[in-house]
Short mmCIF file of C-alpha atoms in Angstrom, two decimals:
data_model
loop_
_atom_site.label_atom_id
_atom_site.label_comp_id
_atom_site.label_asym_id
_atom_site.label_seq_id
_atom_site.Cartn_x
_atom_site.Cartn_y
_atom_site.Cartn_z
CA UNK Y 1 77.02 -4.46 -21.81
CA UNK Y 2 80.49 -5.99 -21.67
CA UNK Y 3 80.96 -9.64 -20.67
CA UNK Y 4 83.00 -8.71 -17.59
CA UNK Y 5 80.21 -6.45 -16.30
CA UNK Y 6 77.63 -9.22 -16.78
CA UNK Y 7 79.78 -11.61 -14.76
CA UNK Y 8 80.04 -9.07 -11.91
CA UNK Y 9 76.20 -8.59 -11.82
CA UNK Y 10 75.54 -12.33 -11.82
CA UNK Y 11 78.11 -12.90 -9.11
CA UNK Y 12 76.47 -10.25 -6.94
CA UNK Y 13 73.06 -11.78 -7.53
CA UNK Y 14 74.28 -15.24 -6.60
CA UNK Y 15 75.96 -13.87 -3.46
CA UNK Y 16 72.73 -12.15 -2.40
CA UNK Y 17 70.85 -15.33 -3.12
CA UNK Y 18 73.09 -17.31 -0.80
CA UNK Y 19 72.37 -14.85 2.01
CA UNK Y 20 68.60 -14.66 1.52
CA UNK Y 21 67.85 -18.12 0.26
CA UNK Y 22 66.84 -16.98 -3.20
CA UNK Y 23 68.48 -15.58 -6.30
CA UNK Y 24 67.78 -12.00 -7.37
CA UNK Y 25 68.33 -11.11 -11.03
CA UNK Y 26 67.88 -7.73 -12.75
CA UNK Y 27 64.20 -7.20 -13.66
CA UNK Y 28 63.13 -7.01 -17.29
CA UNK Y 29 61.84 -3.67 -18.52
CA UNK Y 30 58.19 -3.61 -19.75
CA UNK Y 31 56.54 -1.04 -22.02
CA UNK Y 32 54.72 1.66 -20.10
CA UNK Y 33 50.91 1.72 -20.39
CA UNK Y 34 49.37 5.22 -20.47
CA UNK Y 35 47.13 5.99 -17.45
CA UNK Y 36 43.58 4.76 -18.01
CA UNK Y 37 44.51 2.61 -20.99
CA UNK Y 38 44.23 -1.17 -20.98
CA UNK Y 39 47.17 -3.19 -22.31
CA UNK Y 40 46.46 -4.40 -25.81
CA UNK Y 41 46.17 -8.12 -26.43
CA UNK Y 42 46.00 -9.71 -29.86
CA UNK Y 43 42.73 -11.29 -30.88
CA UNK Y 44 40.49 -9.12 -28.66
CA UNK Y 45 39.48 -6.37 -31.08
CA UNK Y 46 35.78 -5.75 -31.57
CA UNK Y 47 34.49 -7.27 -34.81
CA UNK Y 48 33.67 -4.86 -37.62
CA UNK Y 49 29.88 -4.29 -37.61
CA UNK Y 50 27.94 -5.43 -40.66
CA UNK Y 51 25.50 -3.08 -42.43
CA UNK Y 52 21.87 -3.55 -41.41
CA UNK Y 53 19.11 -4.74 -43.72
CA UNK Y 54 15.46 -5.67 -43.43
CA UNK Y 55 12.63 -4.21 -41.35
CA UNK Y 56 13.29 -1.86 -38.46
CA UNK Y 57 12.56 -3.10 -34.94
CA UNK Y 58 12.89 -1.56 -31.47
CA UNK Y 59 16.17 -3.42 -31.00
CA UNK Y 60 17.76 -1.19 -33.64
CA UNK Y 61 17.20 1.91 -31.51
CA UNK Y 62 19.60 3.46 -29.02
CA UNK Y 63 19.49 1.92 -25.53
CA UNK Y 64 19.23 4.03 -22.38
CA UNK Y 65 22.29 2.24 -20.99
CA UNK Y 66 24.50 4.11 -23.47
CA UNK Y 67 23.77 7.38 -21.67
CA UNK Y 68 24.79 5.87 -18.35
CA UNK Y 69 28.08 4.83 -19.96
CA UNK Y 70 28.49 8.44 -21.13
CA UNK Y 71 28.08 9.71 -17.56
CA UNK Y 72 24.35 10.59 -17.44
CA UNK Y 73 23.15 9.74 -13.91
CA UNK Y 74 19.37 10.26 -13.88
CA UNK Y 75 16.98 7.34 -14.38
CA UNK Y 76 15.78 7.11 -17.98
CA UNK Y 77 12.38 5.87 -19.12
CA UNK Y 78 12.09 4.44 -22.64
CA UNK Y 79 8.98 5.23 -24.69
CA UNK Y 80 8.51 3.67 -28.15
CA UNK Y 81 5.94 4.01 -30.90
CA UNK Y 82 5.61 3.37 -34.66
CA UNK Y 83 4.08 5.78 -37.17
CA UNK Y 84 4.86 9.29 -38.36
CA UNK Y 85 5.61 12.56 -36.63
CA UNK Y 86 7.97 15.47 -36.08
CA UNK Y 87 11.59 14.37 -36.24
CA UNK Y 88 13.71 17.49 -35.59
CA UNK Y 89 13.63 20.83 -33.75
CA UNK Y 90 10.81 22.80 -35.34
CA UNK Y 91 12.36 26.12 -34.29
CA UNK Y 92 14.87 25.76 -37.10
CA UNK Y 93 13.66 23.18 -39.63
CA UNK Y 94 9.96 23.93 -39.54
CA UNK Y 95 7.00 21.91 -38.33
CA UNK Y 96 7.34 18.89 -40.62
CA UNK Y 97 7.03 15.17 -40.21
CA UNK Y 98 9.29 12.47 -41.60
CA UNK Y 99 6.48 11.54 -43.99
CA UNK Y 100 6.32 15.12 -45.26
CA UNK Y 101 10.02 15.07 -46.05
CA UNK Y 102 10.67 11.53 -47.27
CA UNK Y 103 7.28 9.84 -47.60
CA UNK Y 104 6.09 6.80 -45.69
CA UNK Y 105 4.68 6.61 -42.19
CA UNK Y 106 6.17 3.49 -40.60
CA UNK Y 107 9.11 5.03 -38.74
CA UNK Y 108 10.14 3.88 -35.28
CA UNK Y 109 10.23 6.58 -32.61
CA UNK Y 110 12.03 6.25 -29.29
CA UNK Y 111 11.90 8.83 -26.54
CA UNK Y 112 14.39 8.69 -23.67
CA UNK Y 113 12.97 10.75 -20.83
CA UNK Y 114 13.46 11.26 -17.09
CA UNK Y 115 9.73 11.46 -16.30
CA UNK Y 116 6.51 9.52 -16.78
CA UNK Y 117 4.75 12.74 -17.75
CA UNK Y 118 4.80 12.62 -21.55
CA UNK Y 119 2.70 14.12 -24.34
CA UNK Y 120 -0.66 12.36 -24.78
CA UNK Y 121 -0.43 12.55 -28.56
CA UNK Y 122 3.21 11.40 -28.66
CA UNK Y 123 4.56 9.48 -25.65
CA UNK Y 124 8.14 9.80 -26.94
CA UNK Y 125 8.05 13.51 -26.05
CA UNK Y 126 8.25 14.75 -22.45
CA UNK Y 127 5.80 17.52 -21.60
CA UNK Y 128 8.70 19.56 -20.22
CA UNK Y 129 11.70 19.76 -22.56
CA UNK Y 130 14.04 19.70 -19.55
CA UNK Y 131 12.91 16.09 -18.96
CA UNK Y 132 13.85 14.96 -22.49
CA UNK Y 133 17.19 13.12 -22.69
CA UNK Y 134 17.04 12.19 -26.36
CA UNK Y 135 14.69 11.19 -29.15
CA UNK Y 136 15.45 8.94 -32.10
CA UNK Y 137 13.44 8.47 -35.29
CA UNK Y 138 14.53 5.67 -37.65
CA UNK Y 139 13.20 3.65 -40.56
CA UNK Y 140 14.16 1.16 -43.25
CA UNK Y 141 14.67 2.64 -46.73
CA UNK Y 142 14.74 -0.90 -48.23
CA UNK Y 143 18.06 -0.26 -49.99
CA UNK Y 144 21.47 1.10 -49.05
CA UNK Y 145 21.43 3.61 -51.88
CA UNK Y 146 18.08 5.06 -50.81
CA UNK Y 147 19.15 5.15 -47.15
CA UNK Y 148 22.21 7.16 -48.17
CA UNK Y 149 20.02 9.49 -50.24
CA UNK Y 150 17.62 10.02 -47.32
CA UNK Y 151 20.48 10.64 -44.88
CA UNK Y 152 22.04 13.22 -47.19
CA UNK Y 153 18.72 15.03 -47.60
CA UNK Y 154 18.11 15.08 -43.85
CA UNK Y 155 21.59 16.43 -43.21
CA UNK Y 156 21.20 19.18 -45.82
CA UNK Y 157 17.99 20.20 -44.10
CA UNK Y 158 19.79 20.71 -40.79
CA UNK Y 159 22.87 22.52 -42.14
CA UNK Y 160 21.12 25.95 -42.34
CA UNK Y 161 20.72 25.75 -38.55
CA UNK Y 162 24.50 26.32 -38.32
CA UNK Y 163 23.85 29.98 -39.09
CA UNK Y 164 21.27 31.82 -36.98
CA UNK Y 165 20.85 35.42 -35.79
CA UNK Y 166 22.89 36.33 -32.72
CA UNK Y 167 21.29 35.20 -29.42
CA UNK Y 168 19.40 32.36 -31.20
CA UNK Y 169 20.52 28.80 -30.49
CA UNK Y 170 22.70 27.41 -33.24
CA UNK Y 171 24.31 24.15 -34.41
CA UNK Y 172 28.08 23.84 -34.52
CA UNK Y 173 30.28 22.39 -37.30
CA UNK Y 174 29.44 19.02 -38.84
CA UNK Y 175 31.36 16.05 -37.44
CA UNK Y 176 31.61 13.05 -39.78
CA UNK Y 177 31.92 9.54 -38.36
CA UNK Y 178 32.68 6.54 -40.60
CA UNK Y 179 32.29 3.37 -38.52
CA UNK Y 180 32.43 0.81 -41.36
CA UNK Y 181 31.42 0.59 -45.03
CA UNK Y 182 27.76 1.76 -45.34
CA UNK Y 183 27.72 2.66 -41.61
CA UNK Y 184 28.23 6.39 -41.02
CA UNK Y 185 26.90 9.36 -39.11
CA UNK Y 186 27.09 13.15 -39.17
CA UNK Y 187 26.41 15.15 -36.04
CA UNK Y 188 26.33 18.78 -34.96
CA UNK Y 189 26.48 20.13 -31.44
CA UNK Y 190 23.90 22.54 -30.04
CA UNK Y 191 24.97 25.93 -28.64
CA UNK Y 192 22.67 28.13 -26.57
CA UNK Y 193 21.81 31.61 -27.74
CA UNK Y 194 23.93 33.33 -25.10
CA UNK Y 195 27.00 31.77 -26.78
CA UNK Y 196 25.92 32.88 -30.25
CA UNK Y 197 27.26 36.41 -30.60
CA UNK Y 198 28.31 36.30 -34.26
CA UNK Y 199 25.59 34.23 -35.95
CA UNK Y 200 27.54 30.97 -35.72
CA UNK Y 201 28.72 28.60 -33.00
CA UNK Y 202 31.57 29.95 -30.86
CA UNK Y 203 35.02 28.44 -31.31
CA UNK Y 204 36.63 26.62 -28.41
CA UNK Y 205 33.35 26.03 -26.57
CA UNK Y 206 31.76 22.68 -25.78
CA UNK Y 207 28.29 21.91 -27.20
CA UNK Y 208 25.28 21.08 -25.05
CA UNK Y 209 23.80 18.05 -26.80
CA UNK Y 210 23.10 18.09 -30.52
CA UNK Y 211 21.63 16.27 -33.50
CA UNK Y 212 22.92 13.35 -35.57
CA UNK Y 213 21.92 11.91 -38.93
CA UNK Y 214 22.51 8.15 -38.98
CA UNK Y 215 22.90 5.58 -41.77
CA UNK Y 216 23.48 1.86 -41.34
CA UNK Y 217 22.94 -0.30 -44.43
CA UNK Y 218 19.34 0.23 -45.52
CA UNK Y 219 18.41 1.90 -42.22
CA UNK Y 220 18.54 5.66 -41.60
CA UNK Y 221 17.57 7.88 -38.72
CA UNK Y 222 17.75 11.16 -36.81
CA UNK Y 223 18.92 11.34 -33.21
CA UNK Y 224 18.30 14.49 -31.16
CA UNK Y 225 20.19 14.68 -27.86
CA UNK Y 226 18.66 17.16 -25.44
CA UNK Y 227 20.87 16.17 -22.49
CA UNK Y 228 23.75 18.61 -22.15
CA UNK Y 229 26.57 16.39 -23.41
CA UNK Y 230 29.94 17.67 -24.60
CA UNK Y 231 31.96 16.55 -27.60
CA UNK Y 232 33.42 13.34 -26.14
CA UNK Y 233 30.07 12.11 -24.79
CA UNK Y 234 28.23 13.06 -27.99
CA UNK Y 235 30.79 11.18 -30.08
CA UNK Y 236 30.29 8.10 -27.94
CA UNK Y 237 26.50 8.29 -28.07
CA UNK Y 238 26.37 8.84 -31.85
CA UNK Y 239 28.75 5.94 -32.49
CA UNK Y 240 26.62 3.66 -30.31
CA UNK Y 241 23.43 4.77 -32.06
CA UNK Y 242 24.66 4.30 -35.64
CA UNK Y 243 26.26 0.95 -34.79
CA UNK Y 244 23.03 -0.28 -33.19
CA UNK Y 245 20.93 1.01 -36.10
#
């Protein structure tokens, strides 16, 4: 802007100020903030999570509040137990327990359900599958290397479920999530049989829940989400679960 033009603007501002009792100067331009986004401020980033180590406790398991943050509105009851038991959908992987697959029987189980009516032999399972929000099974492998080995084996066991006969429910592609060094997850969305017309998950369709294999330091786990969550909500839930683990 030329000097003469600046003088004209300032003169006009001063003249307006004399009439109104205050000076009015051209406003500064500010960067636009996208709708729904908070302005960034230095020094307020979340700290990088540190890999877990040591014995598993209930505090390492996914909290019900994370589902409310993801938009799930029903009340959720939390049911915990320690021991061994089925850890994935038997209709695809077979009726096996975590001990059968990896050995050991001191895993932590958490059922997130919308009812008090749960299985007498396993309170983390709702009697009616429609009342099951999610179920997590996690344990301490006692070393990061072994936890990675266990997580890889559990993932390989679920991969065949990505190919099923038409009309059978099926898992979608594997999503990989690296949160921090030694903290990672892989998850696959679930697609109902009426969407499976070719033997694999349909393209361009949203999943309805899914399964995730989690690894955080020496801890590992499997999270099954029965609530009908799409990609964005599943991503949020899986990130919360593996970070908490």
